[in-house]
Short mmCIF file of N, CA, C and O in Angstrom, two decimals:
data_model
loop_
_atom_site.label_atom_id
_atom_site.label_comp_id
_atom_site.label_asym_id
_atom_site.label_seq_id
_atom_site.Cartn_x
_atom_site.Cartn_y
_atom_site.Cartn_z
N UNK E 147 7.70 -11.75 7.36
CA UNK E 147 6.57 -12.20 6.56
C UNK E 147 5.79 -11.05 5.95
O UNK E 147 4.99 -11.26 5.04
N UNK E 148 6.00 -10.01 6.36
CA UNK E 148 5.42 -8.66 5.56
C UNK E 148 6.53 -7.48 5.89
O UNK E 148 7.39 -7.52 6.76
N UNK E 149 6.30 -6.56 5.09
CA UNK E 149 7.11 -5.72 4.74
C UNK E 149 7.06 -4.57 6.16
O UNK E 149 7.93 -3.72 6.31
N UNK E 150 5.72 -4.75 7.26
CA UNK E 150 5.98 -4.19 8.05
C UNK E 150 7.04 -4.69 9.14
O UNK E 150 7.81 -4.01 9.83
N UNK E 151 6.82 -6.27 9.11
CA UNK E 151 7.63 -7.17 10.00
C UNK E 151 9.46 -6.97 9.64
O UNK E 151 10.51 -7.02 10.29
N UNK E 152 9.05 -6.71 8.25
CA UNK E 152 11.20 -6.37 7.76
C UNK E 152 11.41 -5.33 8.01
O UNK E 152 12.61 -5.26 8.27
N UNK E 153 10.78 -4.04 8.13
CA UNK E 153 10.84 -2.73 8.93
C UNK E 153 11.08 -2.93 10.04
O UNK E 153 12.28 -2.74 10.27
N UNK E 154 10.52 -3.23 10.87
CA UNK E 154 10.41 -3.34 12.19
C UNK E 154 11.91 -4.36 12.65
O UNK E 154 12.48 -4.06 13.69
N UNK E 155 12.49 -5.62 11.74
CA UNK E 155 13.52 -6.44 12.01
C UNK E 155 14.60 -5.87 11.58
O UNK E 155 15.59 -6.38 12.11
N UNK E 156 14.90 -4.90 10.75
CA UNK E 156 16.02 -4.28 9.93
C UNK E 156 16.09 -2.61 9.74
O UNK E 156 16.95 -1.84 9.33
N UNK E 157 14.81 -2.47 10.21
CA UNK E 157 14.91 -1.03 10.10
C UNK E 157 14.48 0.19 8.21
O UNK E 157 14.35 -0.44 7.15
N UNK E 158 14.41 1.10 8.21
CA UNK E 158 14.15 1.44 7.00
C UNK E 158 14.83 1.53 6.19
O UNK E 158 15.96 1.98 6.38
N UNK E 159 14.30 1.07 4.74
CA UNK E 159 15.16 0.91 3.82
C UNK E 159 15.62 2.57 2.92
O UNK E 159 14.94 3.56 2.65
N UNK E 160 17.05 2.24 2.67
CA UNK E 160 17.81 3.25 1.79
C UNK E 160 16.52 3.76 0.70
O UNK E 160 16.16 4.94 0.59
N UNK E 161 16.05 2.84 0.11
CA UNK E 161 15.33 2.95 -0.98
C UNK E 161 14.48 2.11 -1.51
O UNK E 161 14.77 0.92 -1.61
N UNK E 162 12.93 2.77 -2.06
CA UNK E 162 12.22 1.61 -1.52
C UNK E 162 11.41 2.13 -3.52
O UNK E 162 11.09 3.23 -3.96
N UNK E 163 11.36 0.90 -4.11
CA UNK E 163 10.63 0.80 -5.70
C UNK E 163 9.47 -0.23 -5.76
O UNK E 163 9.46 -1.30 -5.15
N UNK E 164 8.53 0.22 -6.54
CA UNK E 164 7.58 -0.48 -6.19
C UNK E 164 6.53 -0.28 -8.02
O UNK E 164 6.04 0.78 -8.40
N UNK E 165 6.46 -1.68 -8.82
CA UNK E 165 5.95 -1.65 -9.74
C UNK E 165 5.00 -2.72 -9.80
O UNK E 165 5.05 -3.44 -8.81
N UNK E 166 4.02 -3.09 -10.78
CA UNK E 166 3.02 -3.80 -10.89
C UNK E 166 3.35 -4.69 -11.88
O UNK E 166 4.35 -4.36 -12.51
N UNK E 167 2.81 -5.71 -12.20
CA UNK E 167 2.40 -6.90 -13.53
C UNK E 167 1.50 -7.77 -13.49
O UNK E 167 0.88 -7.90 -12.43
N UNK E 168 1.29 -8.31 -14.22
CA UNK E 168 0.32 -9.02 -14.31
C UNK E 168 0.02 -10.13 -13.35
O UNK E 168 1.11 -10.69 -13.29
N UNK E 169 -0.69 -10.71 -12.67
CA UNK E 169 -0.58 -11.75 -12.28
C UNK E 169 0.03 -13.22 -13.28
O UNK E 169 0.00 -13.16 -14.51
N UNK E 170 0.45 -14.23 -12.71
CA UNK E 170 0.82 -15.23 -13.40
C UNK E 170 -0.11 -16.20 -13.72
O UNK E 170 0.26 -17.12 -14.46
N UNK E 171 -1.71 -16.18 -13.14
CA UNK E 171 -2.62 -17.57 -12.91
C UNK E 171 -3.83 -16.90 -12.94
O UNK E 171 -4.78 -17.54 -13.38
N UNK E 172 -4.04 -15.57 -12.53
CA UNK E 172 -5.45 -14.88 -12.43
C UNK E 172 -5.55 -13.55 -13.51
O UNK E 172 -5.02 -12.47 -13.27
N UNK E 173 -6.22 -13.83 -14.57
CA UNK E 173 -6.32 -12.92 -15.74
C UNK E 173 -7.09 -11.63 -15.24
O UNK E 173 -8.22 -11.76 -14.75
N UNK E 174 -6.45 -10.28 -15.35
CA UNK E 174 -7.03 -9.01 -15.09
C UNK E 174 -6.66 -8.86 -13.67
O UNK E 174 -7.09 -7.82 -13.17
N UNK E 175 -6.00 -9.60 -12.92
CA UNK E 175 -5.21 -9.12 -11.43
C UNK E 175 -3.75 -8.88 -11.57
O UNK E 175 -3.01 -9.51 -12.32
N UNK E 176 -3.48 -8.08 -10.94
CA UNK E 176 -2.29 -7.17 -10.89
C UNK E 176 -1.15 -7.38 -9.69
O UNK E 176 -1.36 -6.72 -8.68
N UNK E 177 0.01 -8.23 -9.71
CA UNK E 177 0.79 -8.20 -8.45
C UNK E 177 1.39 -7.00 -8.72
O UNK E 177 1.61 -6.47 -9.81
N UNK E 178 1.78 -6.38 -6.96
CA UNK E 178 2.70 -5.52 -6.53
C UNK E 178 4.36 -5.91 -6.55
O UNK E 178 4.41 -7.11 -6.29
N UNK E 179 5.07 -5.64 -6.66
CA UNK E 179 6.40 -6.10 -6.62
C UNK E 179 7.21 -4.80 -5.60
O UNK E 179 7.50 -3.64 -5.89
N UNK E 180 7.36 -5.40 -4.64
CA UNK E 180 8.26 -4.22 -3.98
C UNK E 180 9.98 -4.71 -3.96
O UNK E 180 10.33 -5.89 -3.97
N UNK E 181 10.82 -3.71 -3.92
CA UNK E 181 11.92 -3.47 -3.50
C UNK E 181 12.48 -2.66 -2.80
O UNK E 181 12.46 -1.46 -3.07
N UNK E 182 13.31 -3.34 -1.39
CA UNK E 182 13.49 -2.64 -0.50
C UNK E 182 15.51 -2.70 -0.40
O UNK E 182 15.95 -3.79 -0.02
N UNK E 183 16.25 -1.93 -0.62
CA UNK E 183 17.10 -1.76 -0.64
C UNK E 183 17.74 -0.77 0.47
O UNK E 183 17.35 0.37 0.72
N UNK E 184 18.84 -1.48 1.11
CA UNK E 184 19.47 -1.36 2.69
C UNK E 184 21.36 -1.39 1.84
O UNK E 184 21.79 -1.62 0.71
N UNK E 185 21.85 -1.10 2.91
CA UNK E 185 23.13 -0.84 2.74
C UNK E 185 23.81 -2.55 2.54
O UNK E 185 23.69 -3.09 3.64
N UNK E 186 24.20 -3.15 1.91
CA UNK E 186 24.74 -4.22 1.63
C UNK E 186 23.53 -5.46 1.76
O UNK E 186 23.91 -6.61 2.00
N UNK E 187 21.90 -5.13 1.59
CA UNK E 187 21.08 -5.91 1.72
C UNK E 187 19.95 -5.46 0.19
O UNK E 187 20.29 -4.47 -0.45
N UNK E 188 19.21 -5.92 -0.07
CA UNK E 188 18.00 -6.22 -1.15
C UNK E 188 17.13 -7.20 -0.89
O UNK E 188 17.43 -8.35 -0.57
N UNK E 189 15.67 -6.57 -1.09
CA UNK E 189 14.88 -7.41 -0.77
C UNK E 189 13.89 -7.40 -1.72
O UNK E 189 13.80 -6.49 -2.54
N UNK E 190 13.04 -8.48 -1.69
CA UNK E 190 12.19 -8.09 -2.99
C UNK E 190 10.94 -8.73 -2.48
O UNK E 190 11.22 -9.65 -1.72
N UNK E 191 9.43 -8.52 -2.67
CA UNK E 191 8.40 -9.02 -2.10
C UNK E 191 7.36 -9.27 -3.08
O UNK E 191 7.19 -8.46 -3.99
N UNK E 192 6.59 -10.40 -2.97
CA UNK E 192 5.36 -9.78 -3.71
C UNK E 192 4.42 -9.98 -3.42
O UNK E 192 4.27 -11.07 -2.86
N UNK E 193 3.13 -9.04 -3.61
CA UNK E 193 1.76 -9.08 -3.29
C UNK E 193 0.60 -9.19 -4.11
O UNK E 193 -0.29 -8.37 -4.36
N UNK E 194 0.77 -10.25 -4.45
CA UNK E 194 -0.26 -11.08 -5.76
C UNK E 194 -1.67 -10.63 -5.31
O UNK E 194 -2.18 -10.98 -4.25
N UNK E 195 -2.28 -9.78 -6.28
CA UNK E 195 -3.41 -8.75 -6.21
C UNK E 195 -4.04 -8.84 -4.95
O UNK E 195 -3.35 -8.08 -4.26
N UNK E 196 -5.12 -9.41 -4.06
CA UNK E 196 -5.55 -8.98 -3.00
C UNK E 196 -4.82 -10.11 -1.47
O UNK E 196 -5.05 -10.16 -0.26
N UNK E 197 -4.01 -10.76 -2.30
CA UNK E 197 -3.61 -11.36 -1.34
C UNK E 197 -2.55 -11.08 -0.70
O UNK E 197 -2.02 -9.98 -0.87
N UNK E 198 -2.01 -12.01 0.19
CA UNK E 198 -0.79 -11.38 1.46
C UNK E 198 0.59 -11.32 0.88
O UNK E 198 0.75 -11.73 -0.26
N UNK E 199 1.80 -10.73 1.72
CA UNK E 199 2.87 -10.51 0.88
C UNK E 199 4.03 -11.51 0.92
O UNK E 199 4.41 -11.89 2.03
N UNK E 200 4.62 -11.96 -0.17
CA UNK E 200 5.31 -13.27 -0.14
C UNK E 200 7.06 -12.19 -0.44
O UNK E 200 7.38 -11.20 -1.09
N UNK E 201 7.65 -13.01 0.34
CA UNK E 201 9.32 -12.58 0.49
C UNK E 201 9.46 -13.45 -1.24
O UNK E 201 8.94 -14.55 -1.42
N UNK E 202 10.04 -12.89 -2.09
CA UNK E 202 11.01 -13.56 -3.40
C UNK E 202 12.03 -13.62 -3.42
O UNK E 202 12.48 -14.62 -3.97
N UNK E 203 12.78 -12.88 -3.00
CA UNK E 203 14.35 -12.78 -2.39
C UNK E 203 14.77 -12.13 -1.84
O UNK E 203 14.41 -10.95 -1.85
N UNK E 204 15.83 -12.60 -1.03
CA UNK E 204 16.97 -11.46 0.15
C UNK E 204 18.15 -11.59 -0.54
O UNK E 204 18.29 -12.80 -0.71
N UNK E 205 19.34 -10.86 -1.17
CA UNK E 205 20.56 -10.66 -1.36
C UNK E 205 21.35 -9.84 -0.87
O UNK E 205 21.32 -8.62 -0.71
N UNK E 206 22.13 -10.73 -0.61
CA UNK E 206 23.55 -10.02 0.84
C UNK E 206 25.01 -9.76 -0.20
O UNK E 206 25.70 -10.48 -0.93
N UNK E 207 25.02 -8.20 0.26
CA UNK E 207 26.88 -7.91 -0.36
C UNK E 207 27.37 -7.84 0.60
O UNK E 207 28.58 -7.92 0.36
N UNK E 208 27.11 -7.67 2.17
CA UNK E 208 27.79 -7.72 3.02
C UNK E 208 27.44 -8.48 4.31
O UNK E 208 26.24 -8.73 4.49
N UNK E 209 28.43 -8.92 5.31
CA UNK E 209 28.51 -9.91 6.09
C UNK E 209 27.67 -9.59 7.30
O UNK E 209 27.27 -10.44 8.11
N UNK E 210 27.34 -7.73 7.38
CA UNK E 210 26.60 -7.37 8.72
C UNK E 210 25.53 -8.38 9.23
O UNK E 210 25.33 -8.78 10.38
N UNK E 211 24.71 -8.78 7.77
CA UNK E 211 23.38 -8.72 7.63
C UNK E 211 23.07 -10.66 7.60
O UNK E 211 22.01 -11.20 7.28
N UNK E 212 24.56 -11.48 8.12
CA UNK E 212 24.22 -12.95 8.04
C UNK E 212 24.76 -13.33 9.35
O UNK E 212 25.64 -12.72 9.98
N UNK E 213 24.21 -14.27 9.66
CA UNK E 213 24.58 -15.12 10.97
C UNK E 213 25.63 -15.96 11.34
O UNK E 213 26.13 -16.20 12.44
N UNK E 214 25.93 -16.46 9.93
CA UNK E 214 26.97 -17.29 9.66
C UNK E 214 28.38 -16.60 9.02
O UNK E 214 28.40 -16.76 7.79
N UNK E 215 29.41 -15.98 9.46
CA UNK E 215 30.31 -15.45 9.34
C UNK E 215 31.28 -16.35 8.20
O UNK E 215 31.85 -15.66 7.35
N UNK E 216 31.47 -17.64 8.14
CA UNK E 216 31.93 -18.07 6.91
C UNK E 216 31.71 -17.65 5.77
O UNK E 216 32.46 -17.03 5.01
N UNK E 217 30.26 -18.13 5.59
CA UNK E 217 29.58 -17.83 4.32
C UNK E 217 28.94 -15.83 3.92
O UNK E 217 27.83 -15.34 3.73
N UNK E 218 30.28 -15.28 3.94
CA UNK E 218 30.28 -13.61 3.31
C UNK E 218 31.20 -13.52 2.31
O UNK E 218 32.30 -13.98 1.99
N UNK E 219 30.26 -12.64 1.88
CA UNK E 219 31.06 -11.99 0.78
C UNK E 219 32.78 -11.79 1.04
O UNK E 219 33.28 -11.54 2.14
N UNK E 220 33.39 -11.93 -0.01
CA UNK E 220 34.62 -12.25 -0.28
C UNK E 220 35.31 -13.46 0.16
O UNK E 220 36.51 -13.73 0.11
N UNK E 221 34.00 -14.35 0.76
CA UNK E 221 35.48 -15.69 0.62
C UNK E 221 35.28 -16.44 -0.67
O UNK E 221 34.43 -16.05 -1.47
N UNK E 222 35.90 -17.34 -0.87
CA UNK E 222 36.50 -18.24 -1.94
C UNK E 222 35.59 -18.82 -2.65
O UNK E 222 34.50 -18.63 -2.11
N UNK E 223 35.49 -19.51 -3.71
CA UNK E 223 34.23 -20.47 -4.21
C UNK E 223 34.58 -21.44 -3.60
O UNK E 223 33.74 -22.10 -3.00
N UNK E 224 36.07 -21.82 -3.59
CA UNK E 224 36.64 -23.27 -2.99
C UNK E 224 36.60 -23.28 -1.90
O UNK E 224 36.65 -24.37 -1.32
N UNK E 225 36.50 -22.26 -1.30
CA UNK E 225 36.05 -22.53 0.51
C UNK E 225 34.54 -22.64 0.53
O UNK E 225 33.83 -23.17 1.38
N UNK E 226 34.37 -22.35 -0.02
CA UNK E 226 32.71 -22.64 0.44
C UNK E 226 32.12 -23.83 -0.10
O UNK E 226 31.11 -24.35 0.40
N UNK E 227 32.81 -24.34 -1.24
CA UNK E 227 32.62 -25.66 -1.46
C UNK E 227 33.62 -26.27 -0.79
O UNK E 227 33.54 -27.33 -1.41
N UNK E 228 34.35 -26.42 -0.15
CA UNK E 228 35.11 -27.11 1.09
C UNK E 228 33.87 -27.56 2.15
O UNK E 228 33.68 -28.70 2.58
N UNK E 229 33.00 -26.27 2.49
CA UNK E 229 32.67 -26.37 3.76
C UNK E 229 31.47 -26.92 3.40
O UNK E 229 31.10 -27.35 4.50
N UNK E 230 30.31 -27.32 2.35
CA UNK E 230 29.18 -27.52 2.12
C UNK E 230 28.94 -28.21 1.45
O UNK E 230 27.84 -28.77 1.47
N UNK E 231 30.13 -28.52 0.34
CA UNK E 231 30.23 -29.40 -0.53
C UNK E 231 30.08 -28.88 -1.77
O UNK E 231 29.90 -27.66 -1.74
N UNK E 232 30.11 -29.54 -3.26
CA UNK E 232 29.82 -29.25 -4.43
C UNK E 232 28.25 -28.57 -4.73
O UNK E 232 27.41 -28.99 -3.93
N UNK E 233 27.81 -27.74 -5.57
CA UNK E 233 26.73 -27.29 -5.53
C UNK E 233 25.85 -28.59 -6.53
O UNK E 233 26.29 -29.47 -7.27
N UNK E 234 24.17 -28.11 -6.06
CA UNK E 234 23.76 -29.32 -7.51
C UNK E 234 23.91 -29.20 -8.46
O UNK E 234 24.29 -30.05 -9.26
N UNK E 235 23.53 -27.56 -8.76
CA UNK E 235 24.60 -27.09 -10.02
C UNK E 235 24.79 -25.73 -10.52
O UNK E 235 23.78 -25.05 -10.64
N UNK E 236 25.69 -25.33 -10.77
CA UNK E 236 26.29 -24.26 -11.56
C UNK E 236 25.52 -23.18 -12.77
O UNK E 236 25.77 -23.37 -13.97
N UNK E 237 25.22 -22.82 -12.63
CA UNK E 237 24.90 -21.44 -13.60
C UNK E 237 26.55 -20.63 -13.56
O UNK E 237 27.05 -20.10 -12.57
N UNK E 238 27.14 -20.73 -14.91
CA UNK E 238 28.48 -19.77 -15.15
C UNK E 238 28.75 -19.59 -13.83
O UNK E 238 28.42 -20.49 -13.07
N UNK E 239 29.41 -18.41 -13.31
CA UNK E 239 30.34 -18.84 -12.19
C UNK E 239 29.64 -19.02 -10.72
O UNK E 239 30.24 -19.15 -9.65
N UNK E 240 28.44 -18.99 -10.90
CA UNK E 240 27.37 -19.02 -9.39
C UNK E 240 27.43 -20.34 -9.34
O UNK E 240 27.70 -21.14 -10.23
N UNK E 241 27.06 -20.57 -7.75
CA UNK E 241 27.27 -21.84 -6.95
C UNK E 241 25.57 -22.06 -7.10
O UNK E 241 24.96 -21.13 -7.63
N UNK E 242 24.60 -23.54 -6.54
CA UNK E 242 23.17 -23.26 -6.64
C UNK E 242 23.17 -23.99 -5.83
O UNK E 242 23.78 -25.01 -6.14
N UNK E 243 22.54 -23.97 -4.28
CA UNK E 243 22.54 -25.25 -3.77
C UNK E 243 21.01 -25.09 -3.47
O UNK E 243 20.53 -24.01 -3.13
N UNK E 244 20.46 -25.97 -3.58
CA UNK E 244 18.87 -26.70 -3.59
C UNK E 244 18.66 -26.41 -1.74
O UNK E 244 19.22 -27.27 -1.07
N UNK E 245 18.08 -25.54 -1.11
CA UNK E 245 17.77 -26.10 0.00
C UNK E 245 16.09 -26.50 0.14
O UNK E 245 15.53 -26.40 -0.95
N UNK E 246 15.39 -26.84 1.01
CA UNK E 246 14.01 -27.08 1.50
C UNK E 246 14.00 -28.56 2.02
O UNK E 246 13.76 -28.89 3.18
N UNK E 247 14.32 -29.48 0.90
CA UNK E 247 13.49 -30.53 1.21
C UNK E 247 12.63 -31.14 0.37
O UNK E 247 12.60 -32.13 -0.36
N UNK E 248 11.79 -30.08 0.76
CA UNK E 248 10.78 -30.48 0.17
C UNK E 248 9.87 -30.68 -1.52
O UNK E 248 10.26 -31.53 -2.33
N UNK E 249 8.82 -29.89 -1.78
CA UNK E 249 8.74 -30.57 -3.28
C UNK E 249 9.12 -29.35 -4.51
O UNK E 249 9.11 -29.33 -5.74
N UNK E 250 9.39 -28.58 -3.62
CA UNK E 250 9.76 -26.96 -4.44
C UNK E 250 11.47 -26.93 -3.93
O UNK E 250 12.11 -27.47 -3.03
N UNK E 251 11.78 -26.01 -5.03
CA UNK E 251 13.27 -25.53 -4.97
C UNK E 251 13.48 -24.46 -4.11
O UNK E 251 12.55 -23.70 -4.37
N UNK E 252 14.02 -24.06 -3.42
CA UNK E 252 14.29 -22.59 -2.81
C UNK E 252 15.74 -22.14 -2.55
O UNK E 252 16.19 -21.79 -1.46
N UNK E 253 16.60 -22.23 -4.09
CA UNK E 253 17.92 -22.05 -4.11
C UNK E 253 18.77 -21.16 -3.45
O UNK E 253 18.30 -20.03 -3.50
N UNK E 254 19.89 -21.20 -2.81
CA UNK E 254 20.42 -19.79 -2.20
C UNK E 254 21.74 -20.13 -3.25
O UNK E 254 22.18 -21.27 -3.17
N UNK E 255 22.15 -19.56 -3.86
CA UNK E 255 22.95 -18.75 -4.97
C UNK E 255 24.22 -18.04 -4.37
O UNK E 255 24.05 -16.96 -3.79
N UNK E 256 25.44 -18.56 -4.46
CA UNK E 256 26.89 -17.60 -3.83
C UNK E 256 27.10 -17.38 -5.27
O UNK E 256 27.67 -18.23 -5.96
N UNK E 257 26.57 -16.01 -5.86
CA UNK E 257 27.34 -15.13 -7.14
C UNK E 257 28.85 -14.68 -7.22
O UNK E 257 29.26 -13.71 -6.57
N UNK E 258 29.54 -15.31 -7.92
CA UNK E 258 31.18 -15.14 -7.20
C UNK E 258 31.73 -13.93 -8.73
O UNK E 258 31.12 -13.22 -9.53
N UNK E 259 33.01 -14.25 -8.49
CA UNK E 259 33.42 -13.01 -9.99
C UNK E 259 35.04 -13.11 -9.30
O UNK E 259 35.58 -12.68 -8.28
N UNK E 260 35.38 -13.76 -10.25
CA UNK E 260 37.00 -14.16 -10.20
C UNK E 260 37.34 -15.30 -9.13
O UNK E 260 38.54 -15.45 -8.87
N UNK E 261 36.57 -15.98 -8.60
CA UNK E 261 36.66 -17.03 -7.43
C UNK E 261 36.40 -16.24 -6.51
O UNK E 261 37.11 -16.56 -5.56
N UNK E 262 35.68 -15.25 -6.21
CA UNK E 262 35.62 -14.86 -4.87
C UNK E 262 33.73 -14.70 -4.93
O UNK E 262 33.10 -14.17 -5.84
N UNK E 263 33.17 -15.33 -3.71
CA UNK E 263 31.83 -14.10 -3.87
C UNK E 263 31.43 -13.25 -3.55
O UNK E 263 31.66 -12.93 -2.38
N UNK E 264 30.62 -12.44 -4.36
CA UNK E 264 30.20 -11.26 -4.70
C UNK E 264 29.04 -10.80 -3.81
O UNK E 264 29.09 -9.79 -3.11
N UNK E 265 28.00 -11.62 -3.89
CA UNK E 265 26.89 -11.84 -3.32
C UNK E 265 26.24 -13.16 -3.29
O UNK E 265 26.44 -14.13 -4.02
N UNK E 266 25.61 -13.05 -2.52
CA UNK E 266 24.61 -14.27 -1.88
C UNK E 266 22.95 -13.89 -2.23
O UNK E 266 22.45 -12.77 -2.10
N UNK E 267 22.16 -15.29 -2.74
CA UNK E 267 20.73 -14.90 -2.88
C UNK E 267 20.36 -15.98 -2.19
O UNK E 267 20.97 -17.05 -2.17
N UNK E 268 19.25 -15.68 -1.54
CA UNK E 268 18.44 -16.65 -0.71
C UNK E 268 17.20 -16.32 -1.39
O UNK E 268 16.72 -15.21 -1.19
N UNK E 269 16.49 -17.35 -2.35
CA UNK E 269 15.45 -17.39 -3.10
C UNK E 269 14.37 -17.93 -2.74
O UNK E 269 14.71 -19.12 -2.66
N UNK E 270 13.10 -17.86 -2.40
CA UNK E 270 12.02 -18.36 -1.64
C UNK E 270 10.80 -18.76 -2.67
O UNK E 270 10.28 -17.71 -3.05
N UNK E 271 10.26 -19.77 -3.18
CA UNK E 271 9.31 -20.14 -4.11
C UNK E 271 8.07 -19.12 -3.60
O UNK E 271 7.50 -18.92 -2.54
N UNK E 272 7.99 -18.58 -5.07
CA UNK E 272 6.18 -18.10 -4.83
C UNK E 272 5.89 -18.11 -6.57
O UNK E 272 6.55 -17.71 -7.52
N UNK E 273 4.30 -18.90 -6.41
CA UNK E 273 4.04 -19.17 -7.51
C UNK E 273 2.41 -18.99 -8.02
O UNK E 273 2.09 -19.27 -9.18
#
């Protein structure tokens, strides 16, 4: 839930970038945007001007960094739609499957490239 808590769970990152923009809703406030980049991991955070820091995405190129050993990099599109089913939908060759529930989207994304995938995004609403 903060960037000290992903330190502390993963350890320090390879490389760490960090730029500003505008807020999206509050005129003259400034979010932080961090990126924290690990060996087959990416993370991205943000800290909408004085407030706390929201996770925007985790992307996995490698299998160290998931729980679920099926779903890594280099298996199939067709295996993974075997095992989960059809996605809701497709962006060009990425899979999209809707998880939460609830009234927001929070897509996790298998980015493939020739039928195989590439990477995985686990996308978290912040708005």
């Amino acid at each position: 839930r903060s960037r000290a808590g992903l330190e502390a769970e993963v350890g320090r990152p390879l490389r760490t970038t960090v730029h500003v923009e505008p807020n999206r809703h509050v005129p003259n406030v400034q979010d932080s945007i961090f990126k924290f980049d690990y060996d087959g991991l990416s993370v991205q955070m943000r800290k909408p001007g004085p407030g706390g820091e929201m996770f925007e995405y985790v992307a996995v190129t490698q299998r160290k960094w998931l729980n679920f050993p099926f779903f890594k990099p280099g298996v199939s599109a067709e295996n993974v739609i075997k095992a989960i089913g059809e996605p809701q939908r497709r962006e060009g060759n990425n899979l999209v499957y809707t998880c939460g529930g609830g009234e927001v989207e929070n897509p996790v994304v298998f980015e493939t490239k020739e039928g195989e995938v590439e990477r995985i995004v686990f996308n978290y609403y912040v708005d």
